[in-house]
XYZ file of C-alpha atoms in Angstrom:
553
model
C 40.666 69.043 -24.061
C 38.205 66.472 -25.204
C 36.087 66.580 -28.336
C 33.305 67.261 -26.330
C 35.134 70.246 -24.510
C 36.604 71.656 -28.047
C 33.223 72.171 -29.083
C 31.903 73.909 -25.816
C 34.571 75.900 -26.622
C 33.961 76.718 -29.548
C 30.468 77.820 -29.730
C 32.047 80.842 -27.270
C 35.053 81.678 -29.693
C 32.308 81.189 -32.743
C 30.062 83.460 -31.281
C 32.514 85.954 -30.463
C 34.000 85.982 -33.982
C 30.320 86.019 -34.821
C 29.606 89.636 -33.554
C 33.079 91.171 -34.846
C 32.803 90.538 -38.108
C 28.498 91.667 -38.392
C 30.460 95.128 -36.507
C 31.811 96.207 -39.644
C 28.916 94.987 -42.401
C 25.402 95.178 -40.592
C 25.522 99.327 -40.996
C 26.204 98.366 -44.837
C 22.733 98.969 -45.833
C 21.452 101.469 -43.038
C 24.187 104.145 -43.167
C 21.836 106.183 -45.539
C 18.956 106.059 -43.060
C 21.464 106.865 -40.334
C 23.014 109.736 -41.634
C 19.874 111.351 -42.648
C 18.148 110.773 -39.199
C 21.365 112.608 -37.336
C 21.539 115.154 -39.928
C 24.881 114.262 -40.621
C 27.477 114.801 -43.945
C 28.498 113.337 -46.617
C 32.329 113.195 -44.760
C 30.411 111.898 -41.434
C 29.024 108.753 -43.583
C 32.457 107.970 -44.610
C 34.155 107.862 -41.466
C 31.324 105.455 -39.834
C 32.224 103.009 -42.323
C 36.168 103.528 -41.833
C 36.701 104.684 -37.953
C 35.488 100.482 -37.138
C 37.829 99.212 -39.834
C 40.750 101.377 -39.076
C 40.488 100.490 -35.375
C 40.383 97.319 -35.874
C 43.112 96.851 -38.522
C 45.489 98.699 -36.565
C 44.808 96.986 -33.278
C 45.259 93.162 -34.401
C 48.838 92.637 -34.205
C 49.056 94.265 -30.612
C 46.108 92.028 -29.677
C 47.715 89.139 -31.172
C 51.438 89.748 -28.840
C 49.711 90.231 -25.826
C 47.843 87.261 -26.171
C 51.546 85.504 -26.031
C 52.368 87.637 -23.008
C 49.119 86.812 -21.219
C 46.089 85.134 -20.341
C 44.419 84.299 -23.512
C 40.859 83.768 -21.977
C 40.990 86.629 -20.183
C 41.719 88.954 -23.323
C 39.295 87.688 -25.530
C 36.682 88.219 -22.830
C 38.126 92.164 -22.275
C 37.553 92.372 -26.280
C 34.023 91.258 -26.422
C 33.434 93.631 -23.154
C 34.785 96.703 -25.396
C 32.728 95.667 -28.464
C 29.090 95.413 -25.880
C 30.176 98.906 -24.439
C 30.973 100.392 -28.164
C 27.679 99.054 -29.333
C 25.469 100.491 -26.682
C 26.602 103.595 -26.701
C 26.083 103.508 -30.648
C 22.760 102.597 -30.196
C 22.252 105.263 -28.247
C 23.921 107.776 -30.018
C 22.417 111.244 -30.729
C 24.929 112.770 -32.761
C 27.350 111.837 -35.247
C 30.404 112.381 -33.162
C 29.446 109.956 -30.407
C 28.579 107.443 -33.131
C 32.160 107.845 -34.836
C 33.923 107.248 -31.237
C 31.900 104.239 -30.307
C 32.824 102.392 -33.638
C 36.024 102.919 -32.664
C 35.595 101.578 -29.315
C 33.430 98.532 -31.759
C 36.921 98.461 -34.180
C 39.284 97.915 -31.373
C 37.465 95.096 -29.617
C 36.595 93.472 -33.236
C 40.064 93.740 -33.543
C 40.739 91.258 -30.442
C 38.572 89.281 -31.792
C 39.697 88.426 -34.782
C 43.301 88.035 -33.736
C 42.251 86.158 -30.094
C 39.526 83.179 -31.534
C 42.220 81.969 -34.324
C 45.160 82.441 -31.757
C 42.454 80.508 -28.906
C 41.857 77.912 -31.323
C 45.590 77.092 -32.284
C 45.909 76.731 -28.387
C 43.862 74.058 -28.273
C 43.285 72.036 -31.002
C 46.121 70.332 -33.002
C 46.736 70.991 -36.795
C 46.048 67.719 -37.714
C 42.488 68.501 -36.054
C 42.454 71.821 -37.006
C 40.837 71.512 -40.606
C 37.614 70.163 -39.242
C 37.099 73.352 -37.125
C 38.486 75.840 -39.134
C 35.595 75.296 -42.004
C 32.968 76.066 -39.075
C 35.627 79.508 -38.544
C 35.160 80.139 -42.222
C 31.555 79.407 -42.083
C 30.918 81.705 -39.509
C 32.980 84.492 -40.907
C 31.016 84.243 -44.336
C 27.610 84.605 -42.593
C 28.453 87.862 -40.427
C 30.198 89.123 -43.872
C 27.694 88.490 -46.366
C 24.422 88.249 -43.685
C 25.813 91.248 -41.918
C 24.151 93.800 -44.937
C 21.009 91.485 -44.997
C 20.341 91.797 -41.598
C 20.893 95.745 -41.415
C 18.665 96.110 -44.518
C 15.454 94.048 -42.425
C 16.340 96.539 -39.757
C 15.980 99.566 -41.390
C 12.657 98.150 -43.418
C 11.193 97.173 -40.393
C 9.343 100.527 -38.989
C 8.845 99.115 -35.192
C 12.875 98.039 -35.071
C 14.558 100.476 -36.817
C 18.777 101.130 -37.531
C 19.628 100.981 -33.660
C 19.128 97.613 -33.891
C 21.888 97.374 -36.233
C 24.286 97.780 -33.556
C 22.262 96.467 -30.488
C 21.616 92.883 -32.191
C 25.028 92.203 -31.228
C 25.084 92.597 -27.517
C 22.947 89.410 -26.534
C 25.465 86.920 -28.579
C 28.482 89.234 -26.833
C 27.411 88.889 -23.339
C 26.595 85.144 -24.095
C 30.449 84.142 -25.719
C 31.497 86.173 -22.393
C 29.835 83.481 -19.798
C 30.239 80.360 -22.580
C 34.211 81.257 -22.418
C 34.096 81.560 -18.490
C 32.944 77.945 -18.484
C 33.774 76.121 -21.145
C 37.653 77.351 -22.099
C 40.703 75.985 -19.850
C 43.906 77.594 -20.871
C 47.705 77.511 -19.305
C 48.717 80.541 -18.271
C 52.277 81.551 -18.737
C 53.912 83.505 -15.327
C 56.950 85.367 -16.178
C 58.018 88.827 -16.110
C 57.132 91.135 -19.210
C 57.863 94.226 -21.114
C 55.168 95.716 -23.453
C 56.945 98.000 -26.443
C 54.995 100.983 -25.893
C 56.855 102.902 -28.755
C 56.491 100.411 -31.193
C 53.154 100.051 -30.173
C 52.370 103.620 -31.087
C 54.380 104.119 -34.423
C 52.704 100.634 -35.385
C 49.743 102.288 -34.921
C 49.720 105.523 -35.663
C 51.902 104.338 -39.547
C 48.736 102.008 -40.141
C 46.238 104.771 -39.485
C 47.897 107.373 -41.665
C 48.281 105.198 -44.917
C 44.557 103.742 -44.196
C 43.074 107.272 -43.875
C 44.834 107.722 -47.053
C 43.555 104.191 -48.923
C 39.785 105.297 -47.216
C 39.377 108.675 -48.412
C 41.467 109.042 -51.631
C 39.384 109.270 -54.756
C 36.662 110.232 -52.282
C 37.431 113.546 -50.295
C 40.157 114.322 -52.314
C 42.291 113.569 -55.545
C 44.543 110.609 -55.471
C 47.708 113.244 -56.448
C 47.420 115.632 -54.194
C 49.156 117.611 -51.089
C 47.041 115.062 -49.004
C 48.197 112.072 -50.710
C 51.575 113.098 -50.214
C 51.647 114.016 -46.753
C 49.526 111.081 -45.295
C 52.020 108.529 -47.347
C 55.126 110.083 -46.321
C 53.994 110.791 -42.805
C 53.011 106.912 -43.200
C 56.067 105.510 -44.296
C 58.701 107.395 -41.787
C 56.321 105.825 -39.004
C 56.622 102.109 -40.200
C 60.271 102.775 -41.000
C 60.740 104.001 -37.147
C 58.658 100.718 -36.001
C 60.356 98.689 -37.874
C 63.818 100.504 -36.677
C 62.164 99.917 -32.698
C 60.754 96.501 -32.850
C 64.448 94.995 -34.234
C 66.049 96.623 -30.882
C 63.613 95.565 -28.421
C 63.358 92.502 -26.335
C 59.559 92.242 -26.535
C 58.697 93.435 -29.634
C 54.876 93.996 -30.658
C 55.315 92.084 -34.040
C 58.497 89.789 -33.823
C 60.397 90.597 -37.394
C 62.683 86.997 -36.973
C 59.433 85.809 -37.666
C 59.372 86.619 -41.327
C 62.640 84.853 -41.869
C 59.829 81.731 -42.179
C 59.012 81.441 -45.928
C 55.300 80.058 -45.001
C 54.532 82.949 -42.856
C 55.653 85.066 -45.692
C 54.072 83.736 -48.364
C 50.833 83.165 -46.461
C 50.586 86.653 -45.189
C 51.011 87.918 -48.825
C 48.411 85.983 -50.251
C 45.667 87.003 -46.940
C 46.279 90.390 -48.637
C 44.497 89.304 -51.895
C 42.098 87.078 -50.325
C 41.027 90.659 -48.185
C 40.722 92.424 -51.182
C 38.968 89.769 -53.156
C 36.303 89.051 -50.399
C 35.783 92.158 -48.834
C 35.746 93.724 -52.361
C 32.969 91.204 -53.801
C 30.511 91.825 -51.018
C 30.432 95.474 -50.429
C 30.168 96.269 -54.289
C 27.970 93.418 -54.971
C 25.476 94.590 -52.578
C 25.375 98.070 -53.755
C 25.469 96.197 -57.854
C 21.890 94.892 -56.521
C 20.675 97.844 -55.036
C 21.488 100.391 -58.018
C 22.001 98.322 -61.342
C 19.307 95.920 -60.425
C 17.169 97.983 -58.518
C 16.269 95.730 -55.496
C 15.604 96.813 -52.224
C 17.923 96.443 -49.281
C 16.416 93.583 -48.051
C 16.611 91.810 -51.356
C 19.898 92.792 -51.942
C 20.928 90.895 -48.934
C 19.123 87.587 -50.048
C 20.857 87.777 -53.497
C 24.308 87.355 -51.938
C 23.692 83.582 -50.524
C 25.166 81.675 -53.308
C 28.301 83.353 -52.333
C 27.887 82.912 -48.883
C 26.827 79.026 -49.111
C 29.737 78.322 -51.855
C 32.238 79.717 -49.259
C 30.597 78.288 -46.590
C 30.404 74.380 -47.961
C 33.788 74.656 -48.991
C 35.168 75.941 -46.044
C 33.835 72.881 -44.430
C 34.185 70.326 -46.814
C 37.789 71.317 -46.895
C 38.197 70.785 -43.361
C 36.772 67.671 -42.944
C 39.083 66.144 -46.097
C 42.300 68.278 -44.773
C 41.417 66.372 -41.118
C 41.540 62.969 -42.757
C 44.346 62.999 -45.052
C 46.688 65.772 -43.631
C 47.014 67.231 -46.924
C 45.940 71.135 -47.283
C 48.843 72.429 -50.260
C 46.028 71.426 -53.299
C 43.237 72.852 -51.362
C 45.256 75.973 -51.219
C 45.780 76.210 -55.151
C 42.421 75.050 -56.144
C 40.870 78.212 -54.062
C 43.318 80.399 -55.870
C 42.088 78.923 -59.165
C 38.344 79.181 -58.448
C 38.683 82.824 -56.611
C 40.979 84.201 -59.770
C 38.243 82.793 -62.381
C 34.959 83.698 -60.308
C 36.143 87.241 -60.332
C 37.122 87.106 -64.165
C 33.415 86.184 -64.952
C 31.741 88.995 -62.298
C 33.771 91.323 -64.981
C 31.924 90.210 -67.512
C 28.207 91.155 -65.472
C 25.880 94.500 -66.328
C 22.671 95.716 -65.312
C 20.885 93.098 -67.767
C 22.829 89.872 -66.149
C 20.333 87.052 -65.119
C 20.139 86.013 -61.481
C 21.106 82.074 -62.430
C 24.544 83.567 -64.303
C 25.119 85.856 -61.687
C 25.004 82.765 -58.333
C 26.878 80.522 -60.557
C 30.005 83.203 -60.506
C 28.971 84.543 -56.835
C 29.542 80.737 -55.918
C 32.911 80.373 -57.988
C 34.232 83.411 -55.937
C 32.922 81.980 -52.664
C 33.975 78.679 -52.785
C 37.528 80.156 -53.877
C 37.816 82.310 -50.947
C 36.685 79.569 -48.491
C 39.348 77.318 -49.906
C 41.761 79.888 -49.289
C 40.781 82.033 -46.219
C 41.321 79.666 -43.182
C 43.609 77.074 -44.823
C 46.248 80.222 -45.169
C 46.059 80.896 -41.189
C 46.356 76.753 -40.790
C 49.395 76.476 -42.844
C 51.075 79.457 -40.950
C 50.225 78.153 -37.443
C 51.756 74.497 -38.408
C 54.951 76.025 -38.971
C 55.893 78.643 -36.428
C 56.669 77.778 -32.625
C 54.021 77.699 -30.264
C 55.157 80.956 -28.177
C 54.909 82.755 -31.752
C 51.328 81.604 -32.298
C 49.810 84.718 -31.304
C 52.082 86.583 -33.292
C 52.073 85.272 -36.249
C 47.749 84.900 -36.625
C 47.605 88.220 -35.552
C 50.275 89.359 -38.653
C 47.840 87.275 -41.452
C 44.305 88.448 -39.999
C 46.038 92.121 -39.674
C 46.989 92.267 -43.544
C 43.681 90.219 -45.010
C 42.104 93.078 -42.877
C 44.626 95.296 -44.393
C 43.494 94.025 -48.106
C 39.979 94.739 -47.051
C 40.459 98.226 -46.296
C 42.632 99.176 -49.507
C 40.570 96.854 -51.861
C 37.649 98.634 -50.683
C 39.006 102.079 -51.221
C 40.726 101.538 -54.249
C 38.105 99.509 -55.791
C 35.540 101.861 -54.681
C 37.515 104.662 -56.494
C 37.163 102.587 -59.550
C 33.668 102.677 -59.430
C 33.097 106.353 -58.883
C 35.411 107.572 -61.382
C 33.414 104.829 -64.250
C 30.211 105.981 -62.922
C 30.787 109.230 -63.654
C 32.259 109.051 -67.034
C 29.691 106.857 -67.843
C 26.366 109.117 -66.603
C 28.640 112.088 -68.577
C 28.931 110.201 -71.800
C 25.186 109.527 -71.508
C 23.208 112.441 -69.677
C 25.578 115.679 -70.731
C 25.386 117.934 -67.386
C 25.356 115.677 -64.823
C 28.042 114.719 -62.511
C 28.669 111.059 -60.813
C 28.540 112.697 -57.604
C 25.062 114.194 -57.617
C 23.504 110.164 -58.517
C 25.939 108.733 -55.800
C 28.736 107.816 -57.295
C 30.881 107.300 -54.333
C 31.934 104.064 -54.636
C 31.779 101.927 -51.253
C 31.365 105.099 -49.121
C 29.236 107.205 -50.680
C 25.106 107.020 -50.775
C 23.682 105.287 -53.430
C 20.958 106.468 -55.424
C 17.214 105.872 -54.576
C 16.354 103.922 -57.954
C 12.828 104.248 -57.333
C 12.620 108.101 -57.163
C 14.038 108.608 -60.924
C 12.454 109.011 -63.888
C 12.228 106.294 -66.257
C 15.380 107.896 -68.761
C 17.257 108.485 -66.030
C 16.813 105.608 -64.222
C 17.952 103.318 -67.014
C 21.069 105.540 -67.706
C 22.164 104.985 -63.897
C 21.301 101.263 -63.754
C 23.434 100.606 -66.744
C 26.475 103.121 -64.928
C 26.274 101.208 -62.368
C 26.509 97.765 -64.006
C 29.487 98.811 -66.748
C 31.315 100.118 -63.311
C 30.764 97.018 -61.286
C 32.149 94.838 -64.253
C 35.279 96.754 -64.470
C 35.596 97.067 -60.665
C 36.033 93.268 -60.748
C 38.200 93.221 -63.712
C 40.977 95.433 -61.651
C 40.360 93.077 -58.931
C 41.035 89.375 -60.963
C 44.502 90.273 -61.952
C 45.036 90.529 -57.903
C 43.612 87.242 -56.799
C 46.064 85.893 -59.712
C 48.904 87.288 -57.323
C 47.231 85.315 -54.430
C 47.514 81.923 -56.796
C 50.680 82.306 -57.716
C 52.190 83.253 -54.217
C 50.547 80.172 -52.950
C 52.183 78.159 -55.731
C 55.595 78.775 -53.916
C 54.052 77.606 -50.212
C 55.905 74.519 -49.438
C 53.629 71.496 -47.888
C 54.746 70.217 -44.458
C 52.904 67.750 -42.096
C 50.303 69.035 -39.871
C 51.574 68.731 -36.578
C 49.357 66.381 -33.696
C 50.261 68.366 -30.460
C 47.863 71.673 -29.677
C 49.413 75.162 -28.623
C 49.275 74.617 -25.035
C 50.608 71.173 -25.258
C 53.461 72.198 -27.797
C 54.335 75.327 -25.118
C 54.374 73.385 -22.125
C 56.850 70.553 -23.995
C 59.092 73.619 -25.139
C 59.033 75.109 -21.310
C 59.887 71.610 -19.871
C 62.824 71.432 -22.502
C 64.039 74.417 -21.635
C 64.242 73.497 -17.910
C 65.899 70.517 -18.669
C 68.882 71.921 -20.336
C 68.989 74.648 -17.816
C 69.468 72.265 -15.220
C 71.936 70.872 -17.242
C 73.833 73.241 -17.095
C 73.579 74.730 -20.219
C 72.281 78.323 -21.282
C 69.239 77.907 -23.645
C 71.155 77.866 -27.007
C 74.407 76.130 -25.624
C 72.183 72.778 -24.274
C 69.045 73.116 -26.556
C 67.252 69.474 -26.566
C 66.891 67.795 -30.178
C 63.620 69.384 -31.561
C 63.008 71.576 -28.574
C 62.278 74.927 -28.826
C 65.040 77.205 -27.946
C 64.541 79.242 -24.225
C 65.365 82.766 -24.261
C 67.872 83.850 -22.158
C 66.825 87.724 -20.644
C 66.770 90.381 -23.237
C 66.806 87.720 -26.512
C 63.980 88.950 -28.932
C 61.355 86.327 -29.256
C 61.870 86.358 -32.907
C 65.332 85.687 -32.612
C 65.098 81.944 -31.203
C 61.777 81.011 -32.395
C 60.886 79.209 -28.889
C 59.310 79.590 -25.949
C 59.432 82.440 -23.945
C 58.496 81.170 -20.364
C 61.216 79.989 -17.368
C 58.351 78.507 -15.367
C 56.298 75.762 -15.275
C 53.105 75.994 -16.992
C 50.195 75.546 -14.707
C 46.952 74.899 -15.315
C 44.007 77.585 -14.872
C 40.375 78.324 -15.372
């Protein structure tokens, strides 16, 4: 594809990517609203945060291995068609129930989506070119992340839109990456017979969805030791054990383990955990930090969060540009580690007296850390696996910074509650965290403006003490993301895209079956190894294909 093409192509993917990722943070600041106008609970406001994110956690890496069984374009376009039907009908909702089951229906195409654009984008663009495009990716996913909470709060304080709009806002740039993708994106398709690992698919699934039910509601609807615990982690860990027993048996399996015998994908994946954590972690809290400690409105709240969102977002794209020119990406890698580790060490040091100025100049540290890291992790990973793994192994990273994410909210938000409510205790004898909203990430917050002056003050500076230690617990995490990264070995970005890379490895396997040979006994020098029937993708780390690729719209 040209230059000219690449970016047609893009503003489809961007817009796509666009819409998943304002999914899971536009209802940030209009659950309370939402709840109250469906007469819902308490336990119903929980699960509309954690139904999308589950959904979409646990879908990613079966997104990802279909997209290297089939038609790339045609999946990402099924994905945004799921997230359009999931947000219509939770537009529409009149009950809580329907409103849980469409942000599932949201999770699972947000989950396509943020396996499919990265996997898309390796397709066609080189490594070498990569950098330039991945800080627009990073950009992109900063605005729906940090904007996604602004943009719910104008909803909800605008009385002739109102919190529908939260979910509807997202249809028109849906429908839109649906016909840009139609025309703009040319991808090989791949014709060969396949088997889809049903079983795997389902203990995958169903393991990931027991230990993030636990992560989501433990602290929250009940005690961290407890029967619940225990059950949910157990039940948990016999289901991964059982994938993992499956997926090293089968000839197609859903996540290919041979493919963490390579160090970078290893490493990388590992550190996407922190970086989840560390960015997910930052916005929700910080957003409720403005909110309760600071007492601004939703609205407000949303505005205050741009030095984070233009620090990740400038060096997201400065990085790019420089990794485009000089092929180098390692030092990029450990100077977001620094910068993330050290703007969440100040944020511990905030309360509910911080200035504004002191507060963007850390928000900034964090977000230019984080847009260092982010995309430059999934960049290193795609230079170093084969091109029929491609879809596996973006799916694996963007499943576990997801994966981060989800526990780093939970956990974090557990830190909060239980600080809130030893510190409204300590100060107003008789009351309970609980009753001022000290749930964390998924509880309501309090409505600052309602309380008495005494009482106000005592919550404002709860909420600011438990903010500063909720980042504290966090730094020592994004520490563990530098020093993984450390260990990442640099190798040259590769000048071939995907699709070109694939269709070289098919042609070389070909050619040594015509010679004669049988895929491993006649493998070309530097060729990808063909897999013989049966042989686990994993296990040769080439292509999978014994046809020509041909080219289609």
């Amino acid at each position: 594809m040209t230059e000219r093409q690449i970016l047609q192509a893009m503003s489809g993917l961007m817009a796509g990517m666009f819409v998943a990722i304002l999914a899971g943070t536009v209802v940030a600041n209009a659950l309370p609203r939402i709840i109250t106008d469906l007469g819902a609970t308490q336990s119903s406001y929980t699960w509309v945060v954690t139904s999308e994110l589950l959904a979409m956690t646990a879908t990613v890496p079966l997104w990802g291995k279909l997209s290297d069984l089939y038609n790339k374009k045609l999946l990402l376009q099924a994905s945004l068609a799921l997230f359009v039907v999931g947000s219509l009908v939770a537009g529409f909702s009149q009950n809580i129930e329907v409103l849980i089951l469409s942000r599932v229906v949201q999770g699972i195409g947000a989950g396509g989506l943020t396996a499919l654009v990265q996997v898309v984008m390796a397709a066609v663009i080189p490594p070498r070119r990569l950098g330039r495009y991945a800080g627009i990716f990073g950009s992109v996913f900063a605005v729906g992340t940090v904007a996604g909470p602004l943009i719910g709060g104008l909803m909800v304080d605008t009385s002739w839109l109102g919190w529908r709009w939260c979910f509807f806002i997202g249809v028109p740039f849906a429908v839109a990456a649906i016909f840009l993708l139609q025309r703009t994106l040319s991808l090989p398709t791949i014709r060969r017979d396949v088997k889809i690992d049903y079983l795997g698919a389902f203990l995958i699934v169903a393991g990931v969805c027991a230990l993030l039910i636990w992560t989501s509601l433990a602290g929250n609807e009940f005690d961290w030791a407890s029967w619940q615990t225990a059950a949910l982690t157990s039940t948990g860990a016999l289901l991964i054990v059982a994938a993992v027993f499956v997926e090293a048996r089968v000839s197609e399996p859903i996540i290919p383990l041979g493919i963490f015998r390579n160090r970078t994908v290893t490493l990388t994946t590992a550190a996407s955990f922190f970086v989840g954590l560390a960015m997910f972690g930052g916005t929700v809290f910080l957003s409720q930090y403005f909110q309760v400690a600071l007492g601004k409105s939703p609205t407000v709240a949303g505005l205050m969060s741009l030095p984070m969102i233009g620090g990740l977002l400038v060096s997201s794209t400065v990085a790019g540009q420089l990794i485009t020119a000089t092929g180098k990406w390692k030092v990029y890698l450990v100077a977001g580690g620094i910068t993330m580790t050290a703007g969440l060490g100040l944020l511990a040091t905030i309360d509910a007296n911080t200035g504004f100025g002191v507060l963007s100049l850390y928000m900034a540290l964090l977000g230019i850390g984080v847009g260092l890291l982010m995309q430059n992790l999934v960049l290193a990973a795609q230079n170093d696996v084969p091109a029929a793994e491609l879809g596996a192994a973006t799916s694996v990273l963007s499943f576990f910074r997801s994966m981060g994410g989800t526990v780093g909210t939970s956990v974090l938000g557990a830190v909060l509650a239980n600080r809130v409510a030893s510190e409204m205790s300590a100060n107003m004898p008789g009351a309970e965290g609980g009753e001022t909203g000290g749930g964390g990430g998924h509880g309501a917050v309090p409505d600052i403006s309602t309380l008495p002056d005494p009482v106000r003050e005592i919550v404002e500076n709860a909420y600011g003490t438990a903010t500063a230690e909720l980042f504290l617990v966090a730094t020592p995490f994004a520490a563990l993301a530098l020093l993984v990264v450390l260990f990442i070995k640099e190798k040259p970005l590769k000048t071939t895209s995907g699709s070109e890379r694939l269709a070289e490895e098919a042609a070389a396997g070909e050619a040594a079956e015509r010679a004669g040979g049988t895929g491993r006994d006649a493998q070309a020098p530097g060729s990808a190894q063909p897999l013989s029937k049966g042989t686990a993708p994993g296990d040769a780390g080439g292509t999978q294909d014994e046809t020509p690729v041909t080219p289609a719209r």
